[in-house]
XYZ file of N, CA and C in Angstrom:
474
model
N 0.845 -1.173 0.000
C 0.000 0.000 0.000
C 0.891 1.236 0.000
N 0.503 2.091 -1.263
C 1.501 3.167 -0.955
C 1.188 4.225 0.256
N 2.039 5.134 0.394
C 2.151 6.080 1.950
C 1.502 7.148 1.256
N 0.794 7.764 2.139
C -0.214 9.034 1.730
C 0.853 9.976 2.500
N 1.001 10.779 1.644
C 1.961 12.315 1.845
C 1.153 13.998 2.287
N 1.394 13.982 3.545
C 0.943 14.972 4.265
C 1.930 16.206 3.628
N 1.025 17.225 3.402
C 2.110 18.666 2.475
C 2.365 19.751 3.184
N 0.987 19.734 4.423
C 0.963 21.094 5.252
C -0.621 21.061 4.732
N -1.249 20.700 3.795
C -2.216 21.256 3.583
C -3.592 20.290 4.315
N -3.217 19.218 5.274
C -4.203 18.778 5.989
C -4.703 17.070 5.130
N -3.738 16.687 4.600
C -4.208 15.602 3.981
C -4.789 14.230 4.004
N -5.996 14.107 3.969
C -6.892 13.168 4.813
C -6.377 11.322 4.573
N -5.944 10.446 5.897
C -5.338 9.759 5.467
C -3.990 9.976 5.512
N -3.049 10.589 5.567
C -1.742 10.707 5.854
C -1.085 9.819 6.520
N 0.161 9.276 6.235
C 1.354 8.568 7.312
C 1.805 8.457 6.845
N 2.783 9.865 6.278
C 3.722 10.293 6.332
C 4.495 11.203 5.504
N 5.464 12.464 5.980
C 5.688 13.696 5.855
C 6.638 13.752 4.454
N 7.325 11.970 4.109
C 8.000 11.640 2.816
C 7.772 10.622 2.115
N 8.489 10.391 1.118
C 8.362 9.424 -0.240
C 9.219 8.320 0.473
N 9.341 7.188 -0.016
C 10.618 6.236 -0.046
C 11.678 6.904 -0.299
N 11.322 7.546 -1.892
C 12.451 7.877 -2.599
C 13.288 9.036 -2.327
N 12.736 10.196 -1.143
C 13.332 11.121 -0.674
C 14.031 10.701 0.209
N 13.635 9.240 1.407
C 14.042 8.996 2.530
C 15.814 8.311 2.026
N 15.706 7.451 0.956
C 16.582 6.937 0.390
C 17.425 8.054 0.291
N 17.158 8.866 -1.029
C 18.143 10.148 -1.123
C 18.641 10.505 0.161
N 17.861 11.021 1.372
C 19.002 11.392 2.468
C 20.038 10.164 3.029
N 19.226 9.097 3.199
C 20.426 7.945 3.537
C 21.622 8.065 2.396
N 21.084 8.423 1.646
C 22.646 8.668 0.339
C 23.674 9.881 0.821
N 22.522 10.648 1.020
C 23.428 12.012 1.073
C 24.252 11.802 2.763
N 23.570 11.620 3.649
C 24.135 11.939 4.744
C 24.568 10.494 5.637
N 24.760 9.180 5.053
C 24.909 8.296 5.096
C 25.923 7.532 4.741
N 25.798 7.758 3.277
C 26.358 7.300 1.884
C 26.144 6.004 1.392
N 25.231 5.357 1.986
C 24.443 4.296 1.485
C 22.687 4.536 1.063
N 22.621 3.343 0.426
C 21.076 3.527 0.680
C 20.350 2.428 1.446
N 19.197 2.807 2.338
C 18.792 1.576 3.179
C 18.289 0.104 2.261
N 18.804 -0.482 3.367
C 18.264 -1.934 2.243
C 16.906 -2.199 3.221
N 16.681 -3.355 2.201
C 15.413 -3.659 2.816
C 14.125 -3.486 1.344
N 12.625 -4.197 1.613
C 11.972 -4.546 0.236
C 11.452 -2.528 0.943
N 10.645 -2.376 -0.404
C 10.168 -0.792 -0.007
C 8.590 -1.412 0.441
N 8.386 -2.499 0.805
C 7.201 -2.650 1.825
C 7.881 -2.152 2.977
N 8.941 -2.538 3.105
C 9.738 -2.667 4.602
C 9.596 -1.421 4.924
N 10.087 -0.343 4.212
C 10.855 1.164 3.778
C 9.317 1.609 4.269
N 8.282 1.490 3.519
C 7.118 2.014 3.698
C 6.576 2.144 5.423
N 6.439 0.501 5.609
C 6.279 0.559 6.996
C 7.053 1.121 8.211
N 8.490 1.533 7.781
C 9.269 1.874 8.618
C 9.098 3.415 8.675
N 8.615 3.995 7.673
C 8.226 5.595 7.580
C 6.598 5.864 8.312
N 6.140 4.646 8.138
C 4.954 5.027 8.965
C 4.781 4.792 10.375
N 5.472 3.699 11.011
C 6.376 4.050 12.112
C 6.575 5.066 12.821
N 7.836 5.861 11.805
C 8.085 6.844 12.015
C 7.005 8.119 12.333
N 6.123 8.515 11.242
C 5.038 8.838 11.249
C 4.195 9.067 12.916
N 4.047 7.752 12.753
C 3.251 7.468 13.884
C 4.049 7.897 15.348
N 5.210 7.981 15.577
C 5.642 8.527 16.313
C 5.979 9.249 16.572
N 5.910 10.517 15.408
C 6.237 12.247 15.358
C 4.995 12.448 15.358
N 3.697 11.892 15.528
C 2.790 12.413 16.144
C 2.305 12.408 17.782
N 3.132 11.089 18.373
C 3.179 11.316 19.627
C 3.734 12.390 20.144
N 4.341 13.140 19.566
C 5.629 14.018 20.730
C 4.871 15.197 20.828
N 5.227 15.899 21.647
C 4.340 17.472 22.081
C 5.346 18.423 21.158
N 4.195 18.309 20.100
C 4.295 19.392 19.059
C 4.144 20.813 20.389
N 4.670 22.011 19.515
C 3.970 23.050 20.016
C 2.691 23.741 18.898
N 1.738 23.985 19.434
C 0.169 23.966 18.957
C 0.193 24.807 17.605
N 1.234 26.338 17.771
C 0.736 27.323 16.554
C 1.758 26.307 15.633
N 2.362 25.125 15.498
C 2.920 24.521 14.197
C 2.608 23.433 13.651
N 2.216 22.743 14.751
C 1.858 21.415 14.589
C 0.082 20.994 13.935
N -0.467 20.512 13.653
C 0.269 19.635 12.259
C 0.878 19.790 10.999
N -0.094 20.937 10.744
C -0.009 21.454 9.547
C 1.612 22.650 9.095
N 1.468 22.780 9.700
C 3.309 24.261 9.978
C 2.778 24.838 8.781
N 2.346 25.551 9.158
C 1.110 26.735 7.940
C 1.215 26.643 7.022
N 0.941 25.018 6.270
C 0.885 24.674 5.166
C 2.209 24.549 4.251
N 3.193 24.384 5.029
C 4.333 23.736 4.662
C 5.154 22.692 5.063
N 5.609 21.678 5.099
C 6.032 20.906 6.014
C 7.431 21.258 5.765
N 8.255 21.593 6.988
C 9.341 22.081 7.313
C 10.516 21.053 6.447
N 11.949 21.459 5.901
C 12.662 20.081 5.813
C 13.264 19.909 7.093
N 13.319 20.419 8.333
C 14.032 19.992 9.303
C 12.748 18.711 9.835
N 11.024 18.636 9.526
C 10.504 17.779 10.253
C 10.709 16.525 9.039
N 11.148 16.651 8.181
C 10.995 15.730 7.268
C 12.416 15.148 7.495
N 13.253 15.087 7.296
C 14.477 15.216 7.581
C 14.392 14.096 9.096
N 14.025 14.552 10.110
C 13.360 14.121 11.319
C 12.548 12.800 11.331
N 12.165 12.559 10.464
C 11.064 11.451 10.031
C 12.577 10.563 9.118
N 13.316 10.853 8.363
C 14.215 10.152 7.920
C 15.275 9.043 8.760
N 15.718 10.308 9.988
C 16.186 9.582 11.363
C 15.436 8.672 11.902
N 14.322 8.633 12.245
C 13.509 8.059 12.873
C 12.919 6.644 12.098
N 13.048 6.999 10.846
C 12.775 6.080 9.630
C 13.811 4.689 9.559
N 15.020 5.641 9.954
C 16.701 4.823 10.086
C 16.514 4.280 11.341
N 16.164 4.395 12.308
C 16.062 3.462 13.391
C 15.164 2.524 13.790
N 13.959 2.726 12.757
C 12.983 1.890 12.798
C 13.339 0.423 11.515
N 14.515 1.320 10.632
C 14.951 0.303 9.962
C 15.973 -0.614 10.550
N 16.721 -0.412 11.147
C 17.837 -0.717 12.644
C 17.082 -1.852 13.289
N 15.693 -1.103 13.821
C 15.289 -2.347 14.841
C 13.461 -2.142 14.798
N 13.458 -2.797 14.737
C 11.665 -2.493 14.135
C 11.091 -2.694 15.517
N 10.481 -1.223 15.918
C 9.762 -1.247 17.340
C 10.508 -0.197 18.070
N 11.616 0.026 17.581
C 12.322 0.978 18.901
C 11.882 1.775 19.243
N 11.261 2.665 18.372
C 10.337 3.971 18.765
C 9.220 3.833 19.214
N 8.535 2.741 19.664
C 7.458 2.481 20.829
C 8.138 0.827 21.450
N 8.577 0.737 22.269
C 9.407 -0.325 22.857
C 9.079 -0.606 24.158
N 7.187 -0.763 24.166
C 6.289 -1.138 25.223
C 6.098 -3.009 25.314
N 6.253 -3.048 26.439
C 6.183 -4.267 26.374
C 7.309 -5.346 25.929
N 7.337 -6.657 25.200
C 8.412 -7.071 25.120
C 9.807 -6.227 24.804
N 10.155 -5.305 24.119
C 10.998 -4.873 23.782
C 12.015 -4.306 25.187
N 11.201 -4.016 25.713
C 11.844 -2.773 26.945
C 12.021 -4.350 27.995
N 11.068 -5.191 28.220
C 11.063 -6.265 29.292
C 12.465 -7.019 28.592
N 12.334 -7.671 27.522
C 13.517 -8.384 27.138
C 15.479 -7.652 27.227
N 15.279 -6.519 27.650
C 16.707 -6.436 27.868
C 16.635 -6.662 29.430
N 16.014 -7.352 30.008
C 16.366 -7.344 31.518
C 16.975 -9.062 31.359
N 18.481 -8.887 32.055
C 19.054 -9.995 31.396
C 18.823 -11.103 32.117
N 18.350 -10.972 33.969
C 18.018 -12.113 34.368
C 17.204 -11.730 35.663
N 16.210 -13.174 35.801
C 15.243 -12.689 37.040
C 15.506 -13.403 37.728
N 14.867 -13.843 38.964
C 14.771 -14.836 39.640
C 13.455 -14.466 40.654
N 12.455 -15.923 40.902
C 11.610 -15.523 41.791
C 11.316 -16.831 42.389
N 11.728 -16.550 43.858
C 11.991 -17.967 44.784
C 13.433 -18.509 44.100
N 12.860 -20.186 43.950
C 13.851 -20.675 43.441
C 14.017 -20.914 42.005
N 13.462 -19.964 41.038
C 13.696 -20.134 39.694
C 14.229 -18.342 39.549
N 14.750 -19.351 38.242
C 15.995 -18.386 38.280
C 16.007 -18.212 36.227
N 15.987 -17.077 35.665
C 15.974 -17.036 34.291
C 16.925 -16.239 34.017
N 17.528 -16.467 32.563
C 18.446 -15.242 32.243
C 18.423 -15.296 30.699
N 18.353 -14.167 29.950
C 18.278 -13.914 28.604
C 19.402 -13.413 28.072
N 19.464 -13.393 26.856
C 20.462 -13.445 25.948
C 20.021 -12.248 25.431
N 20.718 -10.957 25.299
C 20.099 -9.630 25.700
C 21.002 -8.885 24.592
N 22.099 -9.612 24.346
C 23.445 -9.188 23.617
C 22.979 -8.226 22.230
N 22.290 -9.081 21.234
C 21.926 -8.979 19.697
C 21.118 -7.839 19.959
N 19.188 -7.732 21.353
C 18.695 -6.068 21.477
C 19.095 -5.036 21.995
N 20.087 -5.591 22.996
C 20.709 -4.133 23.078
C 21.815 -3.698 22.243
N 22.631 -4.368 21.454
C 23.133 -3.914 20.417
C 22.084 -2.925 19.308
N 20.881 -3.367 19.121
C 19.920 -3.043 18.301
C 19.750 -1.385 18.517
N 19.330 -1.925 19.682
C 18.978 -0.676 20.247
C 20.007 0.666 20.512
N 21.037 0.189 20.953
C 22.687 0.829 20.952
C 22.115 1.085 19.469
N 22.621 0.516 18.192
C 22.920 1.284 17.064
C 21.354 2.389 16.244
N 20.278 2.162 16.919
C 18.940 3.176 16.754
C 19.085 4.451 17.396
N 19.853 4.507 18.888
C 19.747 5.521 19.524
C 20.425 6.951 18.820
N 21.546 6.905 18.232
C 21.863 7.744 17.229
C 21.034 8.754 16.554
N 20.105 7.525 15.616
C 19.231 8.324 14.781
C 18.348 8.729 15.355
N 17.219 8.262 16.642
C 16.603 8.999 17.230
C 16.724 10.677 18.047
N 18.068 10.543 18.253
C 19.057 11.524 18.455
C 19.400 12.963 17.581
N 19.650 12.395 16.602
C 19.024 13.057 15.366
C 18.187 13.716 15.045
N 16.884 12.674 15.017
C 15.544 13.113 14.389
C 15.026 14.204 15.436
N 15.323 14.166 16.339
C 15.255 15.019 17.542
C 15.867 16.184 17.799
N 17.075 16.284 17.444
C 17.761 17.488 17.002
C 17.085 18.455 16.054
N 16.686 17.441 14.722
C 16.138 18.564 13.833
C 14.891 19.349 14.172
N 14.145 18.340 15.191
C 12.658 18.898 15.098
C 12.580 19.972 16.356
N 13.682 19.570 17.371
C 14.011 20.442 18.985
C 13.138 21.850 18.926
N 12.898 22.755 17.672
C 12.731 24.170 18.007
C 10.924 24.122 17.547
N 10.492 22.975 17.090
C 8.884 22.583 16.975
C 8.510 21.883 18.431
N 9.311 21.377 19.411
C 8.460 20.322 20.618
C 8.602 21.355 22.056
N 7.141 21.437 22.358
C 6.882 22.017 23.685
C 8.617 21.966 24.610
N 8.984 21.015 24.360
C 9.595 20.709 25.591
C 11.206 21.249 24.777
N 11.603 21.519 23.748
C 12.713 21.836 23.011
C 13.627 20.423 22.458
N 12.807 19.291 22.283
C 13.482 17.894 22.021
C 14.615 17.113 23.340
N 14.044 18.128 24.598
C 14.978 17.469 25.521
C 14.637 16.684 26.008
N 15.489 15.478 26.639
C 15.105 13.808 26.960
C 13.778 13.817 28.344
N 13.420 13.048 28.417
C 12.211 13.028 29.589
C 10.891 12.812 28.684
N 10.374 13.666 27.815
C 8.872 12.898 27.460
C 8.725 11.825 26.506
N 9.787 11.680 25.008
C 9.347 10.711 24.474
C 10.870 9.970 23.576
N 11.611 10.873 23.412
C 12.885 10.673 23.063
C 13.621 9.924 24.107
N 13.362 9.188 24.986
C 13.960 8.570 25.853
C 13.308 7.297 25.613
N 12.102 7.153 25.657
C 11.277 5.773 25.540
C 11.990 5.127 24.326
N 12.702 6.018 23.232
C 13.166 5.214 22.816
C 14.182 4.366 22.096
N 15.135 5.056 23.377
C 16.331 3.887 22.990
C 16.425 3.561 24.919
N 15.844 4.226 25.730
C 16.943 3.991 27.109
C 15.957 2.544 27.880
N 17.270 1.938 28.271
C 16.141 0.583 28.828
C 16.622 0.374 30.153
């Protein structure tokens, strides 16, 4: 299913602020690769993204629409976020198993468990970057100035 492209102008159905083919171009430009993966993958990983630059506390006179332009610093932002959802699929909402599975061992009474934690927190280690990123660009659009505590933390810190 292709991605419906939000312009600024309120577009019904939207998820999400880019193309494949723009998201690619920045992995070229500021990367120097291009992401692999099928462009189902690419698709879902921008809507992802999407879906999680609508969680964050926009500030009100910009958000959604940014008076009918969409900024390149929020698009740009959605690219990062795009790159870490390609990294590790889930990082940017990492409720539930994701966040429980890096706890490397429990014990209750006499049982005793321990997980192999190595491969997600590596995952997660190499996402935090780009969330980092995507956060940088958008910092002067979020109530809070993109600083850690409301949603940029949920998702890389475990």
């Amino acid at each position: 299913m292709s991605l419906t492209i939000e312009t600024g102008a309120g577009v019904s159905g939207a998820d999400s602020y880019v193309t494949v083919a723009e998201c690619e171009a920045y992995a070229v430009a500021y990367y120097g690769h291009s992401l692999s993966g099928s462009p189902a993958n690419k698709e879902a990983a921008l809507r992802r993204a999407y879906a999680y630059m609508m969680g964050l506390p926009w500030k009100s006179d910009t958000y959604p629409l940014f008076g009918g332009t969409i900024p390149q610093a929020v698009k740009n932002a959605q690219h990062e976020f795009a790159s870490a959802e390609f990294i590790t699929v889930g990082v940017l909402s990492p409720s539930g198993s994701l966040r429980d599975a890096v706890v490397s061992a429990e014990k209750v009474g006499d049982i005793s468990v321990q997980y192999d934690t190595s491969r997600l927190t590596a995952s997660v280690d190499a996402a935090a970057p780009y969330v980092s990123a995507g956060m940088r660009w958008i910092a002067t659009y979020l109530t809070n100035g993109g600083k850690p505590g409301v949603r940029m933390t949920d998702a890389f810190v475990v």
